Structure formats: structure tokens, C-alpha cells
mmCIF file of C-alpha atoms and ligand atoms in Angstrom:
data_model
loop_
_atom_site.group_PDB
_atom_site.id
_atom_site.type_symbol
_atom_site.label_atom_id
_atom_site.label_comp_id
_atom_site.label_asym_id
_atom_site.label_seq_id
_atom_site.Cartn_x
_atom_site.Cartn_y
_atom_site.Cartn_z
ATOM 1 C CA UNK D 1 77.772 179.849 -80.082
ATOM 2 C CA UNK D 2 79.182 177.098 -77.818
ATOM 3 C CA UNK D 3 82.919 177.505 -77.297
ATOM 4 C CA UNK D 4 84.860 175.263 -79.657
ATOM 5 C CA UNK D 5 86.472 172.226 -78.081
ATOM 6 C CA UNK D 6 90.119 171.315 -78.536
ATOM 7 C CA UNK D 7 91.615 168.082 -79.860
ATOM 8 C CA UNK D 8 94.864 166.835 -78.326
ATOM 9 C CA UNK D 9 96.298 163.737 -80.039
ATOM 10 C CA UNK D 10 98.261 161.611 -77.561
ATOM 11 C CA UNK D 11 101.751 161.010 -78.913
ATOM 12 C CA UNK D 12 101.994 157.791 -76.867
ATOM 13 C CA UNK D 13 100.177 156.092 -79.746
ATOM 14 C CA UNK D 14 102.489 157.536 -82.431
ATOM 15 C CA UNK D 15 105.138 155.535 -84.254
ATOM 16 C CA UNK D 16 108.367 156.341 -82.405
ATOM 17 C CA UNK D 17 110.512 155.118 -85.318
ATOM 18 C CA UNK D 18 109.174 158.022 -87.384
ATOM 19 C CA UNK D 19 108.151 160.567 -84.847
ATOM 20 C CA UNK D 20 108.798 163.584 -87.072
ATOM 21 C CA UNK D 21 106.383 162.204 -89.694
ATOM 22 C CA UNK D 22 103.684 161.832 -87.058
ATOM 23 C CA UNK D 23 104.419 165.300 -85.680
ATOM 24 C CA UNK D 24 104.096 166.726 -89.204
ATOM 25 C CA UNK D 25 100.751 164.981 -89.542
ATOM 26 C CA UNK D 26 99.471 166.610 -86.329
ATOM 27 C CA UNK D 27 100.981 169.965 -87.365
ATOM 28 C CA UNK D 28 99.012 170.049 -90.601
ATOM 29 C CA UNK D 29 95.803 168.624 -89.059
ATOM 30 C CA UNK D 30 93.051 170.494 -87.239
ATOM 31 C CA UNK D 31 94.424 169.306 -83.881
ATOM 32 C CA UNK D 32 95.007 172.012 -81.276
ATOM 33 C CA UNK D 33 97.596 170.566 -78.886
ATOM 34 C CA UNK D 34 100.071 167.694 -78.621
ATOM 35 C CA UNK D 35 99.281 165.556 -75.540
ATOM 36 C CA UNK D 36 102.499 164.160 -74.041
ATOM 37 C CA UNK D 37 102.319 161.401 -71.418
ATOM 38 C CA UNK D 38 105.192 161.325 -68.944
ATOM 39 C CA UNK D 39 105.277 158.118 -66.843
ATOM 40 C CA UNK D 40 107.778 157.224 -64.155
ATOM 41 C CA UNK D 41 107.201 153.548 -63.351
ATOM 42 C CA UNK D 42 106.199 154.568 -59.814
ATOM 43 C CA UNK D 43 102.958 156.513 -59.985
ATOM 44 C CA UNK D 44 101.941 154.301 -62.899
ATOM 45 C CA UNK D 45 103.228 150.856 -63.917
ATOM 46 C CA UNK D 46 104.902 152.085 -67.099
ATOM 47 C CA UNK D 47 107.808 154.332 -68.134
ATOM 48 C CA UNK D 48 107.771 156.635 -71.160
ATOM 49 C CA UNK D 49 109.896 159.748 -71.691
ATOM 50 C CA UNK D 50 111.013 162.856 -69.813
ATOM 51 C CA UNK D 51 112.027 166.453 -70.395
ATOM 52 C CA UNK D 52 114.920 165.783 -72.782
ATOM 53 C CA UNK D 53 112.666 164.019 -75.244
ATOM 54 C CA UNK D 54 110.012 166.709 -74.787
ATOM 55 C CA UNK D 55 112.600 169.351 -75.629
ATOM 56 C CA UNK D 56 113.206 167.582 -78.942
ATOM 57 C CA UNK D 57 109.465 167.194 -79.532
ATOM 58 C CA UNK D 58 109.056 170.904 -78.890
ATOM 59 C CA UNK D 59 111.307 171.596 -81.867
ATOM 60 C CA UNK D 60 109.087 169.507 -84.137
ATOM 61 C CA UNK D 61 105.749 170.747 -82.775
ATOM 62 C CA UNK D 62 104.016 173.790 -84.225
ATOM 63 C CA UNK D 63 101.246 173.573 -81.627
ATOM 64 C CA UNK D 64 101.240 173.861 -77.819
ATOM 65 C CA UNK D 65 102.462 170.936 -75.716
ATOM 66 C CA UNK D 66 99.996 169.558 -73.181
ATOM 67 C CA UNK D 67 102.212 167.669 -70.726
ATOM 68 C CA UNK D 68 100.509 165.067 -68.525
ATOM 69 C CA UNK D 69 102.767 164.135 -65.616
ATOM 70 C CA UNK D 70 101.985 160.674 -64.280
ATOM 71 C CA UNK D 71 104.840 160.841 -61.804
ATOM 72 C CA UNK D 72 105.352 161.033 -58.056
ATOM 73 C CA UNK D 73 106.703 164.307 -56.616
ATOM 74 C CA UNK D 74 105.973 166.289 -59.789
ATOM 75 C CA UNK D 75 106.787 169.543 -57.970
ATOM 76 C CA UNK D 76 110.483 168.691 -58.325
ATOM 77 C CA UNK D 77 110.358 168.847 -62.132
ATOM 78 C CA UNK D 78 107.821 171.533 -63.030
ATOM 79 C CA UNK D 79 110.425 174.148 -63.861
ATOM 80 C CA UNK D 80 112.315 171.695 -66.119
ATOM 81 C CA UNK D 81 109.200 170.661 -68.024
ATOM 82 C CA UNK D 82 108.308 174.297 -68.543
ATOM 83 C CA UNK D 83 111.808 174.987 -69.866
ATOM 84 C CA UNK D 84 111.471 171.983 -72.171
ATOM 85 C CA UNK D 85 108.490 173.696 -73.793
ATOM 86 C CA UNK D 86 105.340 172.663 -71.895
ATOM 87 C CA UNK D 87 102.368 174.977 -72.387
ATOM 88 C CA UNK D 88 100.037 173.053 -70.077
ATOM 89 C CA UNK D 89 101.448 171.098 -67.117
ATOM 90 C CA UNK D 90 99.066 168.615 -65.523
ATOM 91 C CA UNK D 91 99.809 166.869 -62.233
ATOM 92 C CA UNK D 92 97.788 164.145 -60.559
ATOM 93 C CA UNK D 93 95.691 164.931 -57.502
ATOM 94 C CA UNK D 94 96.687 161.514 -56.162
ATOM 95 C CA UNK D 95 100.388 162.414 -56.382
ATOM 96 C CA UNK D 96 100.224 165.833 -54.673
ATOM 97 C CA UNK D 97 99.689 166.185 -50.914
ATOM 98 C CA UNK D 98 100.040 169.975 -51.321
ATOM 99 C CA UNK D 99 98.058 170.369 -54.505
ATOM 100 C CA UNK D 100 97.258 174.055 -54.047
ATOM 101 C CA UNK D 101 100.943 174.888 -53.682
ATOM 102 C CA UNK D 102 101.821 172.785 -56.728
ATOM 103 C CA UNK D 103 99.122 174.453 -58.853
ATOM 104 C CA UNK D 104 100.461 177.891 -57.916
ATOM 105 C CA UNK D 105 103.980 176.704 -58.655
ATOM 106 C CA UNK D 106 102.926 175.694 -62.188
ATOM 107 C CA UNK D 107 101.234 179.046 -62.773
ATOM 108 C CA UNK D 108 104.312 180.929 -61.594
ATOM 109 C CA UNK D 109 106.267 179.385 -64.472
ATOM 110 C CA UNK D 110 103.761 180.868 -66.914
ATOM 111 C CA UNK D 111 102.284 177.510 -67.903
ATOM 112 C CA UNK D 112 98.607 176.621 -67.596
ATOM 113 C CA UNK D 113 97.976 174.483 -64.514
ATOM 114 C CA UNK D 114 96.133 171.188 -64.928
ATOM 115 C CA UNK D 115 95.022 168.647 -62.336
ATOM 116 C CA UNK D 116 94.237 165.061 -63.335
ATOM 117 C CA UNK D 117 91.866 162.773 -61.434
ATOM 118 C CA UNK D 118 92.081 158.995 -61.561
ATOM 119 C CA UNK D 119 88.825 157.138 -62.283
ATOM 120 C CA UNK D 120 88.228 156.423 -58.575
ATOM 121 C CA UNK D 121 88.694 160.038 -57.436
ATOM 122 C CA UNK D 122 85.474 162.086 -57.148
ATOM 123 C CA UNK D 123 85.405 165.566 -58.671
ATOM 124 C CA UNK D 124 84.360 166.955 -55.265
ATOM 125 C CA UNK D 125 88.015 166.864 -54.106
ATOM 126 C CA UNK D 126 88.574 169.947 -56.284
ATOM 127 C CA UNK D 127 85.737 172.027 -54.808
ATOM 128 C CA UNK D 128 88.030 174.379 -52.869
ATOM 129 C CA UNK D 129 90.532 174.756 -55.666
ATOM 130 C CA UNK D 130 88.544 174.895 -58.877
ATOM 131 C CA UNK D 131 88.970 178.633 -59.488
ATOM 132 C CA UNK D 132 92.754 178.271 -59.371
ATOM 133 C CA UNK D 133 92.927 175.463 -61.917
ATOM 134 C CA UNK D 134 93.124 176.127 -65.666
ATOM 135 C CA UNK D 135 92.304 172.558 -66.667
ATOM 136 C CA UNK D 136 90.945 169.408 -65.029
ATOM 137 C CA UNK D 137 91.888 166.170 -66.751
ATOM 138 C CA UNK D 138 89.373 163.435 -66.028
ATOM 139 C CA UNK D 139 90.999 160.057 -66.546
ATOM 140 C CA UNK D 140 88.558 157.830 -68.372
ATOM 141 C CA UNK D 141 90.928 154.850 -68.090
ATOM 142 C CA UNK D 142 93.393 153.880 -65.375
ATOM 143 C CA UNK D 143 96.548 155.801 -66.309
ATOM 144 C CA UNK D 144 99.591 153.950 -67.585
ATOM 145 C CA UNK D 145 98.730 152.675 -71.045
ATOM 146 C CA UNK D 146 97.112 153.726 -74.287
ATOM 147 C CA UNK D 147 94.435 151.748 -76.076
ATOM 148 C CA UNK D 148 92.245 150.933 -73.057
ATOM 149 C CA UNK D 149 88.478 150.839 -72.816
ATOM 150 C CA UNK D 150 86.630 154.043 -71.913
ATOM 151 C CA UNK D 151 85.098 153.985 -68.406
ATOM 152 C CA UNK D 152 81.483 154.978 -68.912
ATOM 153 C CA UNK D 153 81.083 156.605 -65.489
ATOM 154 C CA UNK D 154 83.286 159.461 -66.774
ATOM 155 C CA UNK D 155 80.256 160.989 -68.512
ATOM 156 C CA UNK D 156 78.514 161.575 -65.182
ATOM 157 C CA UNK D 157 81.735 162.908 -63.646
ATOM 158 C CA UNK D 158 82.056 165.342 -66.560
ATOM 159 C CA UNK D 159 78.531 166.649 -65.903
ATOM 160 C CA UNK D 160 79.242 167.053 -62.172
ATOM 161 C CA UNK D 161 82.501 168.852 -62.848
ATOM 162 C CA UNK D 162 80.865 171.156 -65.394
ATOM 163 C CA UNK D 163 78.240 172.072 -62.800
ATOM 164 C CA UNK D 164 80.953 172.885 -60.266
ATOM 165 C CA UNK D 165 82.836 175.066 -62.780
ATOM 166 C CA UNK D 166 79.715 176.954 -63.876
ATOM 167 C CA UNK D 167 78.661 177.512 -60.236
ATOM 168 C CA UNK D 168 82.110 178.942 -59.462
ATOM 169 C CA UNK D 169 81.914 181.126 -62.579
ATOM 170 C CA UNK D 170 85.310 179.773 -63.544
ATOM 171 C CA UNK D 171 86.909 179.236 -66.975
ATOM 172 C CA UNK D 172 88.483 175.895 -66.082
ATOM 173 C CA UNK D 173 88.691 173.546 -69.071
ATOM 174 C CA UNK D 174 87.575 169.919 -68.792
ATOM 175 C CA UNK D 175 89.848 167.454 -70.560
ATOM 176 C CA UNK D 176 88.962 163.792 -71.055
ATOM 177 C CA UNK D 177 91.827 161.328 -71.369
ATOM 178 C CA UNK D 178 91.601 157.648 -72.263
ATOM 179 C CA UNK D 179 89.542 155.610 -74.696
ATOM 180 C CA UNK D 180 88.196 158.689 -76.485
ATOM 181 C CA UNK D 181 87.215 158.371 -80.147
ATOM 182 C CA UNK D 182 84.487 158.926 -82.717
ATOM 183 C CA UNK D 183 82.090 156.688 -80.751
ATOM 184 C CA UNK D 184 81.963 158.814 -77.577
ATOM 185 C CA UNK D 185 83.224 162.300 -78.549
ATOM 186 C CA UNK D 186 79.777 163.805 -79.013
ATOM 187 C CA UNK D 187 78.420 162.519 -75.667
ATOM 188 C CA UNK D 188 81.482 163.894 -73.925
ATOM 189 C CA UNK D 189 81.035 167.337 -75.481
ATOM 190 C CA UNK D 190 77.372 167.237 -74.580
ATOM 191 C CA UNK D 191 78.376 166.488 -70.960
ATOM 192 C CA UNK D 192 80.688 169.530 -70.893
ATOM 193 C CA UNK D 193 84.095 168.410 -72.166
ATOM 194 C CA UNK D 194 86.387 171.083 -73.660
ATOM 195 C CA UNK D 195 89.488 169.082 -74.596
ATOM 196 C CA UNK D 196 89.466 165.570 -76.047
ATOM 197 C CA UNK D 197 92.696 163.574 -75.808
ATOM 198 C CA UNK D 198 92.804 160.836 -78.432
ATOM 199 C CA UNK D 199 95.669 158.384 -78.849
ATOM 200 C CA UNK D 200 94.904 155.093 -80.528
ATOM 201 C CA UNK D 201 91.683 156.312 -82.129
ATOM 202 C CA UNK D 202 93.744 158.839 -84.119
ATOM 203 C CA UNK D 203 97.041 157.078 -84.764
ATOM 204 C CA UNK D 204 95.525 153.646 -85.522
ATOM 205 C CA UNK D 205 93.004 155.024 -87.966
ATOM 206 C CA UNK D 206 93.558 154.740 -91.724
ATOM 207 C CA UNK D 207 93.481 158.492 -92.140
ATOM 208 C CA UNK D 208 94.561 160.250 -88.905
ATOM 209 C CA UNK D 209 94.141 163.761 -90.360
ATOM 210 C CA UNK D 210 90.540 162.966 -91.328
ATOM 211 C CA UNK D 211 89.838 161.375 -87.929
ATOM 212 C CA UNK D 212 91.083 164.525 -86.192
ATOM 213 C CA UNK D 213 88.849 166.623 -88.475
ATOM 214 C CA UNK D 214 85.862 164.431 -87.585
ATOM 215 C CA UNK D 215 86.603 164.713 -83.849
ATOM 216 C CA UNK D 216 86.867 168.468 -84.282
ATOM 217 C CA UNK D 217 83.579 168.699 -86.195
ATOM 218 C CA UNK D 218 81.397 167.327 -83.375
ATOM 219 C CA UNK D 219 79.717 169.851 -81.127
ATOM 220 C CA UNK D 220 77.395 170.059 -78.161
ATOM 221 C CA UNK D 221 73.884 171.012 -79.196
ATOM 222 C CA UNK D 222 73.642 173.759 -76.577
ATOM 223 C CA UNK D 223 75.833 176.330 -74.854
ATOM 224 C CA UNK D 224 76.613 175.955 -71.143
HETATM 225 C C1 DX5 L 1 96.938 157.024 -70.374
HETATM 226 C C2 DX5 L 1 97.374 158.314 -71.023
HETATM 227 C C3 DX5 L 1 96.549 158.682 -72.198
HETATM 228 C C4 DX5 L 1 96.640 157.710 -73.346
HETATM 229 C C5 DX5 L 1 95.397 157.826 -74.166
HETATM 230 O O1 DX5 L 1 97.646 156.837 -69.209
HETATM 231 O O2 DX5 L 1 97.279 159.374 -70.090
HETATM 232 O O3 DX5 L 1 96.862 159.993 -72.646
HETATM 233 O O4 DX5 L 1 97.767 157.900 -74.150
HETATM 234 O O5 DX5 L 1 95.435 156.854 -75.156
HETATM 235 P P1 DX5 L 1 94.116 156.269 -75.799
HETATM 236 O O6 DX5 L 1 93.422 157.405 -76.482
HETATM 237 O O7 DX5 L 1 94.637 155.241 -76.746
HETATM 238 O O8 DX5 L 1 93.286 155.681 -74.692
HETATM 239 ZN ZN1 ZN L 2 97.443 161.451 -70.867
#
């Protein structure tokens, strides 16, 4: 039996005038995690929300919070995001000169440690660190905004990363973030993806609960 993949709806695409309604929808759906995008206007050209808002979201969420930090100097805030309720904390490779230290710092808080790679960053940069990372988030769009077009090259990067993880005999999860939906979910799972982040494809659909169920129902045709 292939291990079952996880679905993480990205709250960035939710309706912020009725956030509790959208959280309830995700709570009663087959989704596994809430994906929360933190942007600082420096690492990415957009600003979203920080730990205070996440603390409030944590009260509404009945599923783990997958916090994606698109910020410079994330090491300064890891403890606060953990206290706010983060279950997974993902930092960007491009924002961390001392990535190994930052990964260990995340794990010391008890959270799962994720590392995100921008579309231009090869997976090979993680070769000496892969066993220490709980999750690699492959950006399949340039980070900063929801609703962008999926970068096709991500499929090949997913395969390469899966090979690296299998060779290291590691349990690292592969998460794909950006432009994911019903049209590419199956190919991504087939390439080795474990977690699918889906923003606009879920929240802009007529029936988000059903869309999540459909994303969850796909599977790879073989075990890795
Ligand atoms: C992009 C964010 C994504 C985004 C995904 O910077 O990291 O999580 O919300 O949204 P969609 O699924 O609409 O591309
Ligand atoms: Zn994200």
C-alpha cells in the first residue's frame, strides 16, 4: 500500500471576511493540515499575517497548522510561531545562511522542520541535510501570491528529490506548493509528492469539500 498523501488547503485563498466559516469547512473536510503563508514584504513582495493571527487561527483549527515562513531571518521568530500553534515550521533555504542550525532550532521546539526551495533552487543543495529535514516544500510558483500558474519543471524536481530521500533511507515528506489542483495532483503523486498544498483550486471551486475529497482520492499507482 503506498503511503497516503496529505492535503493542505492554503488559507491565503480563503475569504478573510468569514474566516471561521472557511475554517469550519476545512475542519469537516478530508483535508489533513491548514497551510498558513506568512509573508514579510522583504523575502517576498507581499505581506500577509504573523503569529498573532495564527494564534487566533489555531483556536478555530481542528487540524495541524503547517506554517510556511516566507520571511528573512526566520530564526528570530521560530519560538513565537511554535507558541502560536505551528505543527510544521517551514523556512526558505534562500533565507537561511545557517540552514542546518535553523532546522535543529525548529526541531528543538518540538515542531516538524520544513525547508522550502524556490523554483530556481536545485534540490541538490539539500544533499547534506536531507536526513535532518522532516519536510521539503518545493515551490511550484514564485512565492508571494496565490493563484499563479504551476511551473512544470517541478515534476522533475520532485522525482530527483524522491530519489535523494529514498537513497538516504529518510522519511522526509515532499510538499508541493503553488498552482496545485485536480489537473496535476495525480502526476505529482506519481513523481513522489506526499503533501499537496492547494489554495485557489480549493477555495475558488463551487464545492470546496468535494474538491478536497477528490484531491485526497488520487493516488500513485506504485509504492516507492
Ligand atoms: C505562494 C504560497 C502558496 C499559495 C498557493 O507564495 O506559498 O501557499 O497560497 O496558492 P495556490 O494554490 O492558489 O497557487
Ligand atoms: Zn505556501
